[in-house]
Coordinates of C-alpha atoms and ligand atoms in Angstrom, one line a residue:
M2 CA 66.1 137.2 76.9
A3 CA 65.7 133.5 76.5
L4 CA 67.5 130.6 78.2
L5 CA 67.7 127.1 76.7
L6 CA 67.4 124.3 79.2
K7 CA 68.3 120.7 78.6
S8 CA 68.2 118.4 81.6
D9 CA 66.8 115.0 82.1
A10 CA 63.1 115.0 81.5
T11 CA 62.0 113.9 85.0
R12 CA 63.5 117.1 86.5
L13 CA 62.3 119.7 84.0
T14 CA 59.4 120.9 86.1
L15 CA 61.7 121.5 89.1
W16 CA 64.0 123.7 87.0
Y17 CA 61.1 125.5 85.3
D18 CA 59.5 126.3 88.6
A19 CA 62.7 127.5 90.1
F20 CA 63.4 129.8 87.2
H21 CA 59.8 131.1 87.3
A22 CA 60.2 132.0 91.0
Q23 CA 63.7 133.4 90.9
A24 CA 63.9 135.1 87.4
P25 CA 60.4 135.6 86.0
E26 CA 61.9 138.0 83.3
L27 CA 63.9 135.0 81.8
E28 CA 62.0 133.1 79.1
V29 CA 63.0 129.4 79.7
R30 CA 62.7 127.2 76.6
T31 CA 63.2 123.4 77.2
Y32 CA 65.0 121.4 74.7
P33 CA 64.0 120.2 72.1
E34 CA 61.5 123.0 71.8
L35 CA 64.0 125.7 70.7
G36 CA 61.6 128.2 69.1
R37 CA 63.4 131.1 67.3
R38 CA 67.2 130.2 67.7
E39 CA 68.1 134.0 67.5
D40 CA 66.3 134.7 70.9
I41 CA 68.5 132.3 72.9
E42 CA 71.3 134.1 74.8
Y43 CA 72.0 131.6 77.6
A44 CA 72.0 127.8 77.6
L45 CA 71.9 125.5 80.7
L46 CA 72.7 122.0 79.5
W47 CA 73.4 118.4 80.4
Q48 CA 74.8 116.3 77.5
P49 CA 73.6 118.4 74.6
P50 CA 73.8 116.8 71.2
P51 CA 77.1 117.7 69.5
G52 CA 76.6 120.7 67.2
L53 CA 73.6 122.2 68.9
L54 CA 75.3 125.1 70.5
A55 CA 76.9 126.2 67.3
T56 CA 73.4 126.7 65.8
L57 CA 72.5 129.5 68.3
P58 CA 73.8 132.7 66.8
N59 CA 73.2 135.0 69.7
L60 CA 74.4 132.7 72.6
K61 CA 76.3 134.6 75.2
V62 CA 77.1 132.2 78.0
V63 CA 77.0 128.3 78.3
F64 CA 76.2 126.9 81.7
S65 CA 76.7 123.2 82.6
V66 CA 74.0 121.5 84.6
G67 CA 76.7 119.5 86.2
A68 CA 80.0 120.2 88.0
G69 CA 81.8 118.3 85.2
I70 CA 82.1 119.9 81.7
D71 CA 83.5 116.8 79.9
H72 CA 80.0 116.3 78.4
L73 CA 80.3 119.8 76.8
L74 CA 84.0 119.5 75.7
R75 CA 83.1 116.3 73.7
D76 CA 81.3 118.6 71.2
P77 CA 83.8 119.4 68.4
E78 CA 81.7 122.5 67.5
L79 CA 81.5 123.9 71.0
P80 CA 81.8 127.7 70.7
R81 CA 85.0 128.0 72.6
H82 CA 85.0 131.8 72.5
L83 CA 82.0 131.9 74.8
P84 CA 82.3 131.8 78.6
L85 CA 81.6 128.3 79.9
V86 CA 80.4 128.1 83.5
R87 CA 80.5 124.9 85.5
M88 CA 77.9 124.1 88.2
V89 CA 78.9 125.0 91.7
E90 CA 76.0 124.9 94.1
D91 CA 75.5 123.8 97.7
G92 CA 73.0 121.1 96.9
L93 CA 75.3 119.2 94.6
T94 CA 78.2 119.5 97.0
A95 CA 76.2 118.3 99.9
G96 CA 74.8 115.3 98.0
M97 CA 78.4 114.2 96.9
S98 CA 79.6 114.4 100.6
E99 CA 76.7 112.3 101.7
Y100 CA 77.5 109.7 99.0
V101 CA 81.3 109.7 99.9
V102 CA 80.7 109.5 103.7
M103 CA 78.1 106.7 103.2
S104 CA 80.4 104.7 101.0
V105 CA 83.6 105.2 103.1
L106 CA 81.6 104.0 106.2
L107 CA 80.3 101.1 104.3
H108 CA 83.9 99.9 103.4
H109 CA 85.3 100.8 106.7
R110 CA 82.7 98.7 108.5
F111 CA 83.1 95.7 106.1
M112 CA 79.5 95.9 104.9
I113 CA 80.3 94.0 101.6
D114 CA 81.5 91.1 103.6
Y115 CA 78.7 91.1 106.0
R116 CA 76.2 91.3 103.1
L117 CA 77.9 88.2 101.5
Q118 CA 77.8 86.4 104.9
Q119 CA 74.0 87.2 105.1
Q120 CA 73.4 85.8 101.6
A121 CA 75.5 82.6 102.6
G122 CA 73.6 82.2 105.9
K123 CA 76.8 82.7 107.9
W124 CA 77.5 84.4 111.3
E125 CA 81.1 85.6 111.6
E126 CA 82.6 88.6 113.3
I127 CA 85.2 90.7 111.6
Q128 CA 87.5 92.7 113.9
Q129 CA 86.4 96.3 113.9
I130 CA 89.1 99.0 113.1
A131 CA 88.9 102.4 114.8
A132 CA 88.5 105.2 112.4
D133 CA 91.6 107.0 113.5
Q134 CA 93.5 103.8 112.4
R135 CA 92.0 103.9 108.9
T136 CA 93.4 106.1 106.1
V137 CA 91.1 107.6 103.5
A138 CA 92.5 109.4 100.5
V139 CA 90.6 111.6 98.2
L140 CA 91.7 112.3 94.6
G141 CA 90.6 115.8 93.7
M142 CA 90.4 118.6 96.3
G143 CA 88.0 120.9 94.5
E144 CA 84.5 121.8 95.5
M145 CA 83.5 118.1 96.0
G146 CA 86.7 116.8 97.4
Q147 CA 87.3 119.4 100.1
D148 CA 83.7 119.3 101.4
A149 CA 84.0 115.5 101.6
L150 CA 87.3 115.6 103.3
K151 CA 85.9 118.0 105.9
K152 CA 82.9 115.8 106.6
L153 CA 85.0 112.6 106.9
G154 CA 87.0 114.4 109.6
V155 CA 84.0 114.2 111.9
F156 CA 84.6 110.4 112.2
G157 CA 88.4 110.8 112.9
F158 CA 89.7 109.1 109.8
K159 CA 93.3 109.8 108.8
R160 CA 92.7 111.9 105.7
L161 CA 94.9 112.4 102.7
G162 CA 94.1 114.6 99.6
W163 CA 95.6 114.9 96.1
S164 CA 95.3 117.8 93.7
R165 CA 97.2 119.1 90.7
T166 CA 98.5 122.1 92.5
P167 CA 99.6 122.4 96.1
K168 CA 96.7 122.7 98.7
E169 CA 96.4 123.2 102.5
L170 CA 93.3 121.9 104.3
P171 CA 93.2 121.6 108.2
G172 CA 93.7 118.0 109.3
V173 CA 94.4 116.7 105.8
E174 CA 97.8 115.6 104.6
C175 CA 98.0 117.2 101.1
F176 CA 99.8 115.8 98.0
H177 CA 100.0 117.0 94.5
G178 CA 101.4 116.0 91.1
A179 CA 102.8 112.7 90.0
E180 CA 105.2 112.3 92.9
G181 CA 102.5 113.2 95.4
L182 CA 100.3 110.4 94.0
K183 CA 103.1 107.9 94.4
A184 CA 103.5 108.8 98.0
L185 CA 99.8 108.7 98.8
L186 CA 98.8 105.5 97.2
P187 CA 100.6 102.9 99.5
R188 CA 98.7 104.5 102.4
A189 CA 95.3 104.7 100.8
E190 CA 93.1 102.0 102.5
I191 CA 90.0 103.6 101.0
L192 CA 90.6 105.6 97.8
V193 CA 87.9 108.1 96.7
C194 CA 88.0 109.5 93.1
L195 CA 86.5 113.0 92.8
L196 CA 88.5 114.2 89.8
P197 CA 87.3 115.8 86.7
L198 CA 87.8 113.9 83.4
T199 CA 90.7 115.5 81.5
D200 CA 93.6 114.4 79.4
G201 CA 95.6 114.4 82.7
T202 CA 93.2 112.2 84.6
R203 CA 91.7 109.8 82.0
G204 CA 92.5 106.2 82.8
L205 CA 94.2 107.0 86.1
L206 CA 92.5 104.2 88.0
N207 CA 94.4 101.4 86.2
A208 CA 96.2 98.2 87.1
D209 CA 99.3 100.0 88.0
L210 CA 97.5 102.3 90.4
F211 CA 95.6 99.3 92.0
S212 CA 98.9 97.5 92.5
R213 CA 100.3 100.4 94.5
L214 CA 97.4 100.4 97.0
P215 CA 97.6 98.4 100.2
R216 CA 96.3 94.9 99.7
G217 CA 92.5 94.8 100.4
A218 CA 91.9 98.5 99.7
A219 CA 88.6 99.8 98.6
L220 CA 87.8 102.1 95.7
I221 CA 85.0 104.6 95.5
N222 CA 84.7 106.3 92.1
A223 CA 82.2 109.2 91.7
G224 CA 84.4 111.1 89.3
R225 CA 83.8 109.8 85.8
G226 CA 83.8 106.3 84.2
G227 CA 86.7 107.5 81.9
H228 CA 88.9 107.4 85.0
Q229 CA 88.7 103.7 85.5
D230 CA 90.1 100.7 83.5
E231 CA 87.2 98.4 84.2
T232 CA 89.0 95.2 83.1
A233 CA 91.8 96.0 85.5
L234 CA 89.3 96.8 88.2
L235 CA 87.5 93.5 87.9
A236 CA 90.9 91.7 87.9
A237 CA 92.0 93.6 91.1
L238 CA 88.7 92.6 92.9
D239 CA 89.0 89.0 91.8
S240 CA 92.6 88.7 93.0
G241 CA 91.8 90.3 96.4
Q242 CA 94.0 93.3 95.8
L243 CA 90.8 95.3 96.1
S244 CA 88.3 94.2 98.7
G245 CA 85.4 96.1 97.2
A246 CA 84.4 99.1 95.2
S247 CA 81.5 101.6 95.1
L248 CA 81.0 102.8 91.6
D249 CA 78.6 105.6 90.5
V250 CA 80.2 106.2 87.1
Y251 CA 81.1 103.8 84.2
Q252 CA 82.8 103.8 80.8
Q253 CA 79.4 103.1 79.3
E254 CA 76.4 104.8 80.7
P255 CA 73.7 103.4 81.0
G256 CA 75.3 100.4 79.2
A257 CA 77.0 99.2 82.4
A258 CA 73.7 98.2 83.9
G259 CA 73.5 94.4 83.8
G260 CA 77.2 94.0 82.8
P261 CA 80.0 92.4 84.8
L262 CA 80.5 95.4 87.1
W263 CA 76.8 95.5 88.0
K264 CA 76.8 91.9 88.9
H265 CA 80.1 91.6 90.8
P266 CA 79.4 90.6 94.4
R267 CA 82.1 93.1 95.7
I268 CA 80.8 96.1 93.8
I269 CA 78.1 98.4 95.0
A270 CA 76.7 100.1 91.9
T271 CA 74.6 103.2 91.5
P272 CA 73.5 104.7 88.2
H273 CA 75.4 108.1 88.2
V274 CA 73.4 109.5 91.1
A275 CA 76.1 110.3 93.7
A276 CA 75.1 113.9 93.6
M277 CA 72.3 115.5 91.8
T278 CA 72.2 119.2 90.9
M279 CA 69.3 120.7 93.0
A280 CA 67.2 123.1 90.9
P281 CA 66.4 125.8 93.4
T282 CA 70.0 126.3 94.6
A283 CA 71.4 125.8 91.1
V284 CA 69.0 128.3 89.5
A285 CA 70.2 130.8 92.2
S286 CA 73.7 130.3 91.1
V287 CA 72.9 130.6 87.4
V288 CA 70.7 133.7 87.8
A289 CA 73.3 135.3 89.9
N290 CA 75.8 134.8 87.2
I291 CA 73.5 136.0 84.4
R292 CA 72.9 139.2 86.5
R293 CA 76.7 139.7 86.9
F294 CA 77.2 139.2 83.2
E295 CA 74.4 141.6 82.3
A296 CA 76.0 144.2 84.6
G297 CA 79.4 143.7 83.0
Q298 CA 80.9 142.1 86.1
P299 CA 83.0 138.9 86.2
M300 CA 81.0 135.7 86.6
Q301 CA 82.0 133.0 89.1
N302 CA 83.1 129.4 88.2
V303 CA 84.0 130.2 84.7
V304 CA 86.0 127.2 83.3
D305 CA 89.6 127.6 82.1
L306 CA 89.3 125.6 78.8
S307 CA 93.1 125.1 78.7
R308 CA 92.8 123.0 82.0
Q309 CA 89.6 121.2 80.8
Y310 CA 88.0 121.6 84.2
Ligands
NAP11 P1 86.8 121.1 90.9 O1 86.3 122.0 91.9 O2 87.1 121.7 89.6 O3 88.0 120.3 91.5 C1 88.8 119.4 90.7 C2 89.9 118.9 91.5 O4 90.6 117.9 90.8 C3 90.9 120.0 91.9 O5 91.4 119.9 93.2 C4 92.0 119.8 90.9 O6 93.3 120.2 91.3 C5 92.0 118.3 90.8 N1 92.6 117.9 89.6 C6 92.3 118.2 88.3 N2 93.2 117.6 87.5 C7 94.1 117.0 88.2 C8 95.3 116.2 87.9 N3 95.7 116.0 86.6 N4 96.0 115.7 88.9 C9 95.6 115.9 90.2 N5 94.5 116.7 90.5 C10 93.7 117.1 89.5 O7 85.6 120.0 90.6 P2 84.5 119.5 91.5 O8 83.4 120.4 91.6 O9 85.1 119.1 92.9 O10 84.0 118.2 90.8 C11 84.9 117.2 90.4 C12 84.3 116.1 89.6 O11 83.3 115.3 90.2 C13 83.5 116.7 88.3 O12 84.3 117.1 87.3 C14 82.7 115.5 87.9 O13 83.4 114.6 87.0 C15 82.4 114.7 89.3 N6 81.1 114.8 89.7 C16 80.4 113.6 89.8 C17 79.0 113.6 90.2 C18 78.3 112.3 90.3 O14 77.1 112.4 90.6 N7 78.9 111.2 90.1 C19 78.4 114.8 90.6 C20 79.3 116.0 90.6 C21 80.6 115.9 90.2 P3 93.7 121.7 91.6 O15 92.9 122.0 93.0 O16 95.1 121.8 91.8 O17 93.1 122.6 90.5
GLV12 C1 77.6 115.1 87.6 O1 78.1 114.1 87.2 C2 78.2 116.4 87.6 O2 79.2 116.5 86.9 O3 77.7 117.3 88.2

């Protein structure tokens, strides 16, 4: 039984060691060393080259290294009859909540303004706002969104959440659908995007959406670059409609580095690292699913391809 692994090169050893410790019976082959393609029954991949999966005749299950599966759906030859399992593991969720809490606090406490003051040699106080007077809205109330919303609750922020279907989460005012978004946006002083990239969410963070936010709102996008209209985002920052943005994802990755978003004084840019899949906990999740599959039991976190997430 062989599993094909494609992750970024710097983390291959971590994955390899975790599989060796938790499932020594599994032969792990690391892309591009495929060996005999007929032996590969499972694949755990991040951004595989289009067409690769279709060349594996005995593949049984496709696992995504990431929570998002848009990188797999881009493959026109994706074997859509096979189960596709997205990554849900505690390390990834915890990492995202750290990023969201860090970024929300940074905008809440005017750190972009203070950093600009520091660079200009200025000393000026900005009136602090109590957390319970600040509204944070999270787009996407899945694994990532719900955990981030819970952890933001510790600070006492007013919390709003938006999803496709109705949700309930203690202490969070929940909205869904197009009408829900319209109602949420005028209240969202700090807007966090944790949505998957689908036909329903692509380009959502656009000029119209920015114009509906309170003036001076901040944007945090750790969903996907495909959610944001980057020209509109720069215009909203330059006009003061947005006071700042924390971006982890871009239309062009890694092409955004060195471009206008990267250089903008009111953007805090990170290179798609808001949350990293942690090999030990991720391998536990993949191995548990392989064992379920081998035992003829239903796997967890199987993607509904008709929803695209
Ligand atoms: P998830 O559990 O599948 O949750 C997705 C959420 O988005 C759900 O609440 C869903 O609504 C909502 N949603 C989907 N389509 C929508 C629409 N058209 N309108 C309104 N809400 C919609 O996904 P997750 O595990 O939280 O991950 C979310 C995304 O985070 C991933 O897909 C990936 O793009 C991104 N991510 C980024 C990083 C990074 O490092 N930057 C790391 C991990 C994940 P329902 O609840 O109604 O289904
Ligand atoms: C990372 O972007 C992920 O989808 O997990």
